[in-house]
Coordinates of C-alpha atoms in Angstrom, one line a residue:
M29 CA -1.9 -6.5 -13.7
L30 CA -0.7 -3.0 -12.7
P31 CA -3.1 -0.3 -11.6
T32 CA -4.2 2.2 -14.2
K33 CA -5.4 5.1 -12.1
T34 CA -3.8 7.3 -9.5
L35 CA -6.5 9.7 -8.5
L36 CA -9.2 7.6 -6.8
L37 CA -11.5 9.9 -4.9
R38 CA -11.6 13.7 -5.5
G39 CA -12.6 16.2 -2.9
D40 CA -14.5 19.4 -3.5
D41 CA -15.8 22.6 -1.7
T42 CA -17.7 20.6 0.9
H43 CA -15.9 17.2 1.1
A44 CA -12.3 16.1 1.8
Y45 CA -11.0 12.5 1.7
R46 CA -8.0 12.0 4.0
D47 CA -5.9 9.4 5.9
P48 CA -6.5 6.3 3.8
A49 CA -6.2 2.7 5.2
V50 CA -6.9 -0.4 3.1
Y51 CA -7.8 -4.0 3.9
Y52 CA -7.8 -6.5 1.0
K53 CA -9.8 -9.7 1.3
D54 CA -11.6 -12.1 -1.1
G55 CA -10.9 -9.9 -4.1
I56 CA -12.3 -6.7 -2.5
Y57 CA -10.3 -3.6 -1.6
R58 CA -11.9 -2.0 1.4
L59 CA -10.7 1.6 1.6
Y60 CA -11.2 3.3 4.9
M61 CA -10.6 7.0 5.2
T62 CA -11.4 10.3 7.0
L63 CA -14.4 11.9 5.4
V64 CA -14.7 15.6 6.2
E65 CA -18.0 17.3 5.4
T66 CA -18.7 21.0 5.6
E67 CA -22.4 21.6 6.1
S68 CA -24.5 24.4 4.8
D69 CA -24.1 26.5 8.0
G70 CA -20.3 26.1 7.8
G71 CA -20.1 23.4 10.5
V72 CA -17.4 20.8 9.9
Y73 CA -17.9 17.1 10.8
M74 CA -15.4 14.3 10.5
Y75 CA -16.2 10.6 10.0
I76 CA -14.6 7.3 9.2
A77 CA -16.0 6.2 5.9
E78 CA -15.6 3.1 3.7
S79 CA -15.4 2.7 -0.1
R80 CA -15.0 -0.6 -1.9
S81 CA -13.5 -1.7 -5.3
T82 CA -12.6 -4.9 -7.0
D83 CA -10.3 -3.3 -9.6
L84 CA -8.8 -0.2 -8.1
I85 CA -10.6 1.9 -10.7
D86 CA -14.3 2.1 -9.8
W87 CA -15.1 2.8 -6.1
T88 CA -18.4 2.8 -4.3
A89 CA -19.7 6.0 -2.8
P90 CA -18.1 6.4 0.7
K91 CA -20.3 5.0 3.5
K92 CA -20.1 6.6 6.9
L93 CA -19.3 4.2 9.7
T94 CA -19.2 6.6 12.7
V95 CA -21.4 9.3 14.4
R96 CA -21.9 13.0 13.6
D97 CA -20.4 14.5 16.7
Q98 CA -17.7 17.2 16.8
S99 CA -16.6 16.2 20.3
K100 CA -15.6 12.8 18.8
N101 CA -14.9 13.3 15.1
F102 CA -13.7 9.7 14.8
S103 CA -11.2 9.7 11.9
S104 CA -7.7 8.7 10.6
P105 CA -8.1 4.9 10.5
G106 CA -4.6 3.5 10.8
N107 CA -5.2 -0.1 9.8
I108 CA -7.2 -3.3 10.4
V109 CA -5.6 -6.4 12.0
C110 CA -7.0 -9.8 12.6
H111 CA -6.6 -11.2 16.2
D112 CA -8.3 -14.0 18.0
G113 CA -11.0 -14.4 15.4
R114 CA -11.9 -10.8 15.1
Y115 CA -10.9 -7.8 13.1
I116 CA -9.7 -4.7 15.0
M117 CA -9.6 -1.2 13.5
C118 CA -7.6 1.5 15.2
Y119 CA -8.3 5.2 14.7
Q120 CA -8.5 8.5 16.5
S121 CA -10.9 10.9 17.9
Y122 CA -10.2 14.4 16.6
C123 CA -12.2 16.6 19.0
R124 CA -13.1 20.1 17.7
E125 CA -16.3 20.8 19.7
H126 CA -15.3 24.4 20.3
G127 CA -14.7 25.3 16.7
E128 CA -11.0 24.5 16.7
K129 CA -9.2 24.1 13.3
F130 CA -7.2 21.1 14.6
G131 CA -8.0 18.5 17.2
N132 CA -7.8 19.6 20.8
E133 CA -6.2 17.9 23.9
N134 CA -9.1 15.4 24.2
C135 CA -7.9 13.5 21.1
R136 CA -7.4 9.8 21.9
V137 CA -6.9 6.4 20.3
F138 CA -9.9 4.1 19.8
F139 CA -10.6 0.6 18.6
S140 CA -13.6 -1.0 17.0
E141 CA -14.1 -4.7 16.4
S142 CA -15.9 -6.8 13.8
R143 CA -16.4 -10.5 13.0
D144 CA -17.2 -10.0 9.3
L145 CA -15.9 -6.5 8.2
E146 CA -19.5 -5.5 7.8
T147 CA -20.7 -4.6 11.3
W148 CA -18.5 -2.8 13.7
S149 CA -18.7 -2.5 17.5
E150 CA -19.0 0.9 19.2
P151 CA -15.7 2.7 19.5
Y152 CA -13.8 2.2 22.8
P153 CA -10.8 4.2 24.0
V154 CA -7.4 2.4 24.4
R155 CA -5.2 2.9 27.5
L156 CA -1.9 2.9 25.7
K157 CA 0.1 3.9 28.8
G158 CA -0.6 1.1 31.1
G159 CA -2.2 2.1 34.4
K160 CA -2.8 5.7 33.3
S161 CA -6.5 6.7 33.0
I162 CA -7.8 7.9 29.6
S163 CA -7.9 11.4 30.9
E164 CA -4.2 11.3 31.8
L165 CA -2.9 10.0 28.4
G166 CA -2.5 13.4 26.6
R167 CA -3.3 14.2 23.0
M168 CA -2.6 11.2 20.7
I169 CA -3.6 10.7 17.1
D170 CA -2.9 8.6 14.0
P171 CA -2.5 5.0 15.5
Y172 CA -1.1 2.1 13.6
L173 CA -0.9 -1.6 14.7
I174 CA 1.8 -4.1 13.7
Y175 CA 2.7 -7.5 15.2
D176 CA 6.3 -8.3 16.0
R177 CA 6.8 -12.1 15.5
Q178 CA 10.2 -12.0 17.2
N179 CA 8.8 -11.3 20.6
G180 CA 5.0 -11.9 20.2
L181 CA 4.0 -8.3 20.9
W182 CA 1.6 -6.1 19.2
N183 CA 3.0 -2.6 18.7
C184 CA 0.9 0.5 18.5
F185 CA 2.6 3.5 16.9
Y186 CA 0.9 6.9 17.3
K187 CA 1.5 10.6 17.0
Q188 CA 2.5 12.1 20.4
N189 CA 5.9 13.8 21.1
G190 CA 7.0 12.7 17.7
I191 CA 6.2 9.0 17.1
S192 CA 5.2 7.2 20.3
R193 CA 5.1 3.4 20.7
S194 CA 3.3 1.1 23.1
V195 CA 3.2 -2.7 23.2
S196 CA 0.8 -5.4 24.2
R197 CA 0.4 -9.2 24.1
D198 CA -3.4 -9.1 23.8
L199 CA -4.4 -5.7 22.4
V200 CA -5.9 -4.9 25.8
G201 CA -3.2 -4.3 28.3
W202 CA -0.5 -1.9 27.1
E203 CA 3.0 -0.7 28.1
Y204 CA 4.4 2.6 26.9
L205 CA 7.9 2.3 25.6
G206 CA 8.8 5.9 24.6
S207 CA 9.0 8.0 21.5
C208 CA 11.3 9.0 18.6
D209 CA 11.3 11.9 16.1
G210 CA 9.0 11.5 13.2
G211 CA 5.9 12.7 11.4
E212 CA 2.2 11.8 11.3
N213 CA 0.3 8.9 9.9
V214 CA 2.7 6.0 10.5
S215 CA 2.3 2.9 8.3
I216 CA 4.6 -0.1 8.6
I217 CA 5.0 -3.1 6.5
E218 CA 7.5 -6.0 6.9
A219 CA 9.5 -7.1 3.8
D220 CA 12.6 -9.3 3.4
G221 CA 13.6 -9.1 7.1
L222 CA 13.1 -5.4 7.4
Y223 CA 10.3 -3.2 8.7
H224 CA 9.5 -0.3 6.4
M225 CA 7.9 2.7 8.1
F226 CA 6.2 5.4 6.1
H227 CA 5.4 8.6 7.9
S228 CA 4.4 12.2 7.1
P229 CA 6.7 15.2 7.6
S230 CA 5.4 18.7 6.6
N231 CA 5.2 17.5 3.0
G232 CA 5.9 14.2 1.3
I233 CA 6.1 10.7 2.7
G234 CA 9.1 9.8 4.7
H235 CA 10.6 6.3 4.5
R236 CA 12.7 4.6 7.1
I237 CA 13.8 1.0 7.8
S238 CA 14.5 -1.1 10.9
V239 CA 15.2 -4.6 12.0
D240 CA 13.5 -4.3 15.4
L241 CA 10.8 -1.6 15.3
C242 CA 13.0 0.4 17.6
H243 CA 16.1 1.7 15.8
W244 CA 15.3 3.4 12.4
K245 CA 17.4 4.5 9.5
E246 CA 15.9 7.3 7.4
L247 CA 15.8 6.9 3.6
D248 CA 14.4 9.2 1.0
T249 CA 11.2 11.3 1.1
L250 CA 8.6 10.4 -1.5
Y251 CA 6.7 13.0 -3.6
F252 CA 5.6 10.9 -6.6
G253 CA 4.1 13.2 -9.2
Q254 CA 3.2 16.0 -6.9
K255 CA 4.7 18.8 -9.0
N256 CA 2.4 17.9 -11.8
W257 CA -0.8 17.3 -9.7
Q258 CA -2.8 20.4 -8.9
W259 CA -4.9 18.3 -6.6
A260 CA -1.9 17.5 -4.4
R261 CA 0.3 20.6 -5.0
G262 CA -0.2 21.9 -1.5
R263 CA 0.6 18.8 0.4
L264 CA 1.1 15.1 -0.3
T265 CA 0.9 13.0 2.8
A266 CA -0.5 10.0 4.8
G267 CA 0.9 7.1 2.9
A268 CA -0.6 3.7 3.8
V269 CA 1.0 0.5 2.3
V270 CA -0.5 -2.9 1.7
K271 CA 0.8 -5.8 -0.3
V272 CA -1.5 -7.6 -2.7
D273 CA 0.1 -10.6 -4.5
D274 CA 3.6 -9.3 -5.5
L275 CA 2.7 -5.6 -5.6
Y276 CA 2.9 -3.0 -2.9
L277 CA 0.1 -0.4 -3.1
M278 CA 0.5 2.9 -1.4
F279 CA -2.7 4.9 -0.8
F280 CA -2.2 8.6 0.2
H281 CA -4.0 11.9 0.3
G282 CA -3.2 15.1 -1.5
T283 CA -4.4 18.7 -1.0
G284 CA -4.1 21.4 -3.5
P285 CA -3.4 23.7 -5.0
E286 CA -3.1 25.5 -1.6
N287 CA -1.6 23.7 1.4
E288 CA -3.5 22.5 4.4
D289 CA -3.0 25.7 6.3
V290 CA -5.6 27.1 3.8
I291 CA -7.8 24.2 2.8
F292 CA -7.6 21.6 5.7
D293 CA -11.3 20.7 5.7
T294 CA -12.0 20.6 1.9
H295 CA -10.7 19.3 -1.5
A296 CA -8.4 16.6 -0.2
C297 CA -8.2 13.6 -2.6
I298 CA -7.1 10.0 -2.3
G299 CA -4.3 8.8 -4.6
L300 CA -2.5 5.6 -5.3
A301 CA 1.1 4.6 -6.3
W302 CA 2.6 1.2 -6.5
S303 CA 6.0 -0.6 -6.3
H304 CA 7.6 -4.0 -6.5
D305 CA 10.3 -3.2 -4.0
L306 CA 9.1 -0.3 -1.8
V307 CA 11.8 1.9 -3.3
R308 CA 11.0 2.5 -6.9
W309 CA 7.4 3.8 -7.3
E310 CA 5.1 4.2 -10.2
W311 CA 1.9 6.2 -10.7
R312 CA -0.3 7.7 -13.4
E313 CA -0.1 11.4 -14.2

């Protein structure tokens, strides 16, 4: 059965829902996201939050999974992978402890682990550049993990100097391989012998393909029904794709009617589009 709803979670003057990631298991869609809250004194705090659904229509109230701390602001869950009997979630810190609008140079990539998708470990930073210490890594955000079956390596893509890439055999020791041009919020899915990457330029969702996770061919940029959606008129971005049965589901966030230069911390909404082939997409107006 096809989904019947595109606008899943609506932001407002004090809440924004951004950067979706979804894990589907045992009939439950677990939607992880950045929850941005503006408090009564104007202070802005960011969290990873989780909402659940069994039908893609009705969703539970988002539950915060991380701490209230502007020097951490854990956010932008990339995805969840299963490795060695445990689930691993990758995400960022988005440090704004001095009142910055955007995350400062202390932003890093973090992992948490779980055995049951219910209880998560404390966040721990990931040394994505081999022997370099955490303090030497530079600003990095928006991680995403994918396993390459051809060489048995985990790949972590993240936003730094375009799109950077590091590899590991065990998700512990990492080697930095370099970077390429590209936007934020990378999401990658394998289909019919190709890797499909979705990433975020200034507006819309870029789509590129590769056979090796290294050399990429750019395809079209996706905008879905943005021109008709006031809630996403300013920016449509952060597409995250999962496959359930024979259907690809892309969760994304939209901001509107102004763009994120105006309303970065408020009003962002989570939306959904779907496809059978990763090329032709459907949605509800």
